[in-house]
GROMACS .gro file of C-alpha atoms in nm:
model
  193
    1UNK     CA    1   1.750   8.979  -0.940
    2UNK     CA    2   2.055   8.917  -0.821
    3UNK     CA    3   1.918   8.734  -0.493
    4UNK     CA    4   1.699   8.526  -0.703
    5UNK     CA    5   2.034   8.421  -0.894
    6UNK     CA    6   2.200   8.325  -0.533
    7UNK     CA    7   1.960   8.169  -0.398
    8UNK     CA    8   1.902   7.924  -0.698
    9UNK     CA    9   2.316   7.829  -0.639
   10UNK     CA   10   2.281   7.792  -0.280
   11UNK     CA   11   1.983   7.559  -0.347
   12UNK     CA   12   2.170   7.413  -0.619
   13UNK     CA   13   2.506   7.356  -0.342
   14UNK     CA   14   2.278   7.216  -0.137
   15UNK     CA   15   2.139   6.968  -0.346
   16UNK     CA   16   2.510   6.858  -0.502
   17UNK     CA   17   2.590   6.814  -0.118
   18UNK     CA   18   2.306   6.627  -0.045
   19UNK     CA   19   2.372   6.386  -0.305
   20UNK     CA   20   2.756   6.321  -0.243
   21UNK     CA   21   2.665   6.284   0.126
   22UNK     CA   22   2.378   6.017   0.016
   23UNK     CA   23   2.606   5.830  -0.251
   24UNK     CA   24   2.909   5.792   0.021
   25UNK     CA   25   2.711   5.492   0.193
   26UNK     CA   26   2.535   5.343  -0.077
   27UNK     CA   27   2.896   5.334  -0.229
   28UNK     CA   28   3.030   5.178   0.051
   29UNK     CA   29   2.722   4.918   0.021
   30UNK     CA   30   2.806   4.872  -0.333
   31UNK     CA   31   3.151   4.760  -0.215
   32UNK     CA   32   2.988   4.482   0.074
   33UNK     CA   33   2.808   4.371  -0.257
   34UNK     CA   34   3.127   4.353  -0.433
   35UNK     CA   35   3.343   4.174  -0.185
   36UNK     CA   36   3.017   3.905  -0.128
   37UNK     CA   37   3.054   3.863  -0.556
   38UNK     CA   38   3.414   3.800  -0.495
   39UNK     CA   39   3.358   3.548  -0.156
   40UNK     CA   40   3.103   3.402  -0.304
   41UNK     CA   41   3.262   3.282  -0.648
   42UNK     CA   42   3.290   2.919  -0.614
   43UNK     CA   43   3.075   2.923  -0.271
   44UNK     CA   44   2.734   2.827  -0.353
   45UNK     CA   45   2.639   2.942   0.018
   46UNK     CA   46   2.784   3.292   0.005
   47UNK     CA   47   2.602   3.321  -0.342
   48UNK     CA   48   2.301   3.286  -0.194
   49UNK     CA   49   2.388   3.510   0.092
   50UNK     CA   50   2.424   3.761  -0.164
   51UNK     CA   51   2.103   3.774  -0.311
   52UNK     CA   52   1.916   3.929  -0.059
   53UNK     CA   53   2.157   4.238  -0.076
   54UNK     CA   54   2.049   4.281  -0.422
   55UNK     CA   55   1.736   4.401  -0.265
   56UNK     CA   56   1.927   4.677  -0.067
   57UNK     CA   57   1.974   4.905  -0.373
   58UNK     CA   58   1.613   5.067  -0.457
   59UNK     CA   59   1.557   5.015  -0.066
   60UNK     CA   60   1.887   5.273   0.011
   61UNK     CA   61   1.795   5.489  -0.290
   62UNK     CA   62   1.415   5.552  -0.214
   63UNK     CA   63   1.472   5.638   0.125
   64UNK     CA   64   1.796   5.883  -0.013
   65UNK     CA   65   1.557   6.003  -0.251
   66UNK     CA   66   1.259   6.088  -0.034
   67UNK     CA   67   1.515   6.283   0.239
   68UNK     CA   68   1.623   6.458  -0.036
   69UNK     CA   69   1.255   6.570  -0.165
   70UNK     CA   70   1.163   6.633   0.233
   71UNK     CA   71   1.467   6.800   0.377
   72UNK     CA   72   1.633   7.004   0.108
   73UNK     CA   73   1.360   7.020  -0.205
   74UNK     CA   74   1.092   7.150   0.017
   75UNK     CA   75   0.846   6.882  -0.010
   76UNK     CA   76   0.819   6.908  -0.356
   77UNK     CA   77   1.003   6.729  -0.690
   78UNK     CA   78   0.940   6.675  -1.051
   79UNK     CA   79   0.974   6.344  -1.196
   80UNK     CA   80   1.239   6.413  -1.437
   81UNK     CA   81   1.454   6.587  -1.139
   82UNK     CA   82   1.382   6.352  -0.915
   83UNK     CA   83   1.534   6.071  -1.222
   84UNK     CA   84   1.812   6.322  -1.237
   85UNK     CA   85   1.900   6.315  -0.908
   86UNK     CA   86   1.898   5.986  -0.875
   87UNK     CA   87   2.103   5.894  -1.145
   88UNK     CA   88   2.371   6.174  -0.990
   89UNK     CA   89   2.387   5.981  -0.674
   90UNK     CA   90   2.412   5.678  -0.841
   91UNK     CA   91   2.737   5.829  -1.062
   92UNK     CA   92   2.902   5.940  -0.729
   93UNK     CA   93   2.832   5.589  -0.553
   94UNK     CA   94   2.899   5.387  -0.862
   95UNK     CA   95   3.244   5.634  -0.825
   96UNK     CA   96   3.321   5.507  -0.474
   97UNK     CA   97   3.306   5.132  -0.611
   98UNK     CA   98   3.511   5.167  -0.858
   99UNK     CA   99   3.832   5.308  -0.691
  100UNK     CA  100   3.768   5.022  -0.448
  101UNK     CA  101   3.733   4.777  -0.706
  102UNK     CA  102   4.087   4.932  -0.888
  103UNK     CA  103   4.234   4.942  -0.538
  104UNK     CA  104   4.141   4.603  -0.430
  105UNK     CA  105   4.197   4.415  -0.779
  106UNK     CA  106   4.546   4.626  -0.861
  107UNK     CA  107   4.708   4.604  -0.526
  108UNK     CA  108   4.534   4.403  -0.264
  109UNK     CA  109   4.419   4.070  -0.455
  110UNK     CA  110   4.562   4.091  -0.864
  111UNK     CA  111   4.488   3.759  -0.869
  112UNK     CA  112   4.110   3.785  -0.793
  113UNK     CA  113   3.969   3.926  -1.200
  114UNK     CA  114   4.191   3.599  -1.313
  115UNK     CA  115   4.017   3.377  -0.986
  116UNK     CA  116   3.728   3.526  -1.075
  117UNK     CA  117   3.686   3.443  -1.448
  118UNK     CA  118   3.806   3.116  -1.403
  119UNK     CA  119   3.537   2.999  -1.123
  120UNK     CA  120   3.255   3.140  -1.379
  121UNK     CA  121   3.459   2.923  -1.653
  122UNK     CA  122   3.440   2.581  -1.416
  123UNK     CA  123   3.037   2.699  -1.347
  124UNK     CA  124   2.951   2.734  -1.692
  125UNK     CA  125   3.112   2.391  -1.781
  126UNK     CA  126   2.915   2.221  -1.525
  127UNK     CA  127   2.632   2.375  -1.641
  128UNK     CA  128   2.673   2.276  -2.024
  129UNK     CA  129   2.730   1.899  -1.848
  130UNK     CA  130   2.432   1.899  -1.673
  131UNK     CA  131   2.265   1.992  -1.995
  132UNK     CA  132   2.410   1.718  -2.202
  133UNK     CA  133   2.280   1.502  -1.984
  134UNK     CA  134   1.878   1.617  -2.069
  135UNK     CA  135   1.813   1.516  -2.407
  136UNK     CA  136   1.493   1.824  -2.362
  137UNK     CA  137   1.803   2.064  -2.351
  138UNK     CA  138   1.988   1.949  -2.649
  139UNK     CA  139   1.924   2.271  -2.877
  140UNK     CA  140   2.000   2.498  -2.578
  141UNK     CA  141   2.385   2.316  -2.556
  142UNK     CA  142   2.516   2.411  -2.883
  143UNK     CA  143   2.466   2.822  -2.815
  144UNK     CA  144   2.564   2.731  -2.452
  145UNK     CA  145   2.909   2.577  -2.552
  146UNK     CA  146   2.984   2.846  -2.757
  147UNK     CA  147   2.953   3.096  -2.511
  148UNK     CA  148   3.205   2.887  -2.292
  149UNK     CA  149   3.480   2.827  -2.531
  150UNK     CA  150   3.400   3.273  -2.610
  151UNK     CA  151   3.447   3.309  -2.217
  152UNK     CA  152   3.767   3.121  -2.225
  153UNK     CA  153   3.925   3.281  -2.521
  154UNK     CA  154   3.853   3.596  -2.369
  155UNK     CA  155   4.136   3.803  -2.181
  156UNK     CA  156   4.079   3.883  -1.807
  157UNK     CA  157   4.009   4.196  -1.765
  158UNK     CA  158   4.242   4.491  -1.609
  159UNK     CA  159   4.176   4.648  -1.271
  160UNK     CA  160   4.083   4.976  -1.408
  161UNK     CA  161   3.867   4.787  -1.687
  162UNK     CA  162   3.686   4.603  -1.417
  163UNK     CA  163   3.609   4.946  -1.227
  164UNK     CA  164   3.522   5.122  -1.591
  165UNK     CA  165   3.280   4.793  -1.628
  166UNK     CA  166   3.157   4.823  -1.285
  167UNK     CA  167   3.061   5.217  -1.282
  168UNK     CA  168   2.857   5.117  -1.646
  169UNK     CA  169   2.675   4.843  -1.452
  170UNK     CA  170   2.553   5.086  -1.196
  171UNK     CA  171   2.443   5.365  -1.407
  172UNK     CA  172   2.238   5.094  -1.620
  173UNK     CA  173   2.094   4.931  -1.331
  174UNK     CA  174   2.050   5.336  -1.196
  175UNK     CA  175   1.893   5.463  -1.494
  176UNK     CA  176   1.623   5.169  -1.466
  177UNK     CA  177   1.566   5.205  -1.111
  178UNK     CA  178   1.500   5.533  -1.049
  179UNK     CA  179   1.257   5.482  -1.334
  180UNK     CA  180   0.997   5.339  -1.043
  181UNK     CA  181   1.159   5.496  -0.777
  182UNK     CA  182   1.082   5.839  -0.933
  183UNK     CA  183   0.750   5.805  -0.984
  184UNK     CA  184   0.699   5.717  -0.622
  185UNK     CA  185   0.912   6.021  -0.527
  186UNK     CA  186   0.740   6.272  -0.700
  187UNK     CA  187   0.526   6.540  -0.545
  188UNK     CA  188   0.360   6.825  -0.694
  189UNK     CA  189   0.318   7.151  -0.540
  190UNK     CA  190  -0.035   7.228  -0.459
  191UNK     CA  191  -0.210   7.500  -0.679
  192UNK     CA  192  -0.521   7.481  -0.596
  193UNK     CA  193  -0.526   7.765  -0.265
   0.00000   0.00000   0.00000
């Protein structure tokens, strides 16, 4: 009994393990992503740089997900685990972003949450002008406007909010992703011997 009991920690260990060691690079791949938001704020060319990184994310946690099914599961996960999992490494990754994002916003660039706001300010202005000008966009401007002058009154947020912010974004964007990813993860023991 007792065996049974040790080996479901050690398998347990192993797992956790697995899972930090995963999340370390897609953390550090979160933070390229980060620092190409920040390049690219006012850069139309680095914006578009950026989107194919987007792409990165489900690639970097499938292939996590499937070493972790083939090399430490056995071959064989549930659905709901494998969700579980995922979301886990997402958590620790989404962890490793954030103290960059307090590190780099607090002490390397404090400037870059105000730089930051302000370039999405100057975009969304230009935006509501180019909408003024089509008279087929007229009941669109009104909302539009509003949300600019709500953007401006707004305060720019702390380092520590940003980072706060940031780990919510990635355990949204986690908990739908692993949604798909799951289901392609999954593998049932076989029963039928």
């Amino acid at each position: 009994m007792q065996t049974d009991l040790q080996q479901q920690l050690e398998q347990r260990t192993r797992i956790n393990n697995f899972l930090m060691r995963a999340a370390l690079p897609i953390g550090l791949y979160f933070i390229f992503e980060y620092m190409l938001t920040v390049w690219s704020a006012g850069n139309i060319f680095m914006g578009m740089l950026r989107l194919p990184f987007l792409l990165g994310t489900p690639i970097l946690l499938y292939i996590s997900m499937r070493k972790l099914r083939d090399n430490v599961m056995g071959g064989t996960i549930g659905w709901f685990r494998a969700w579980l999992f995922g979301l886990q490494m997402m958590l620790f990754a989404a962890l490793v972003e954030a103290a960059w994002i307090y590190l780099y916003n607090e002490f390397i660039a404090p400037e870059n949450l105000y730089e930051m706001q302000s370039a999405a300010i100057a975009q969304y202005e230009e935006s509501a002008a180019m909408l003024a000008q089509s008279s087929q966009m007229q009941s669109v401007l009104r909302p539009f406007n509003e949300a600019v002058e709500t953007l401006k009154e707004a305060p720019v947020p702390t380092a520590i909010e940003a980072a706060v912010q940031m780990v919510s974004n990635d355990l949204f964007i986690g908990i739908l992703l692993m949604i798909p990813i799951s289901l392609l993860i999954q593998r049932k023991t076989n029963t039928t011997e």
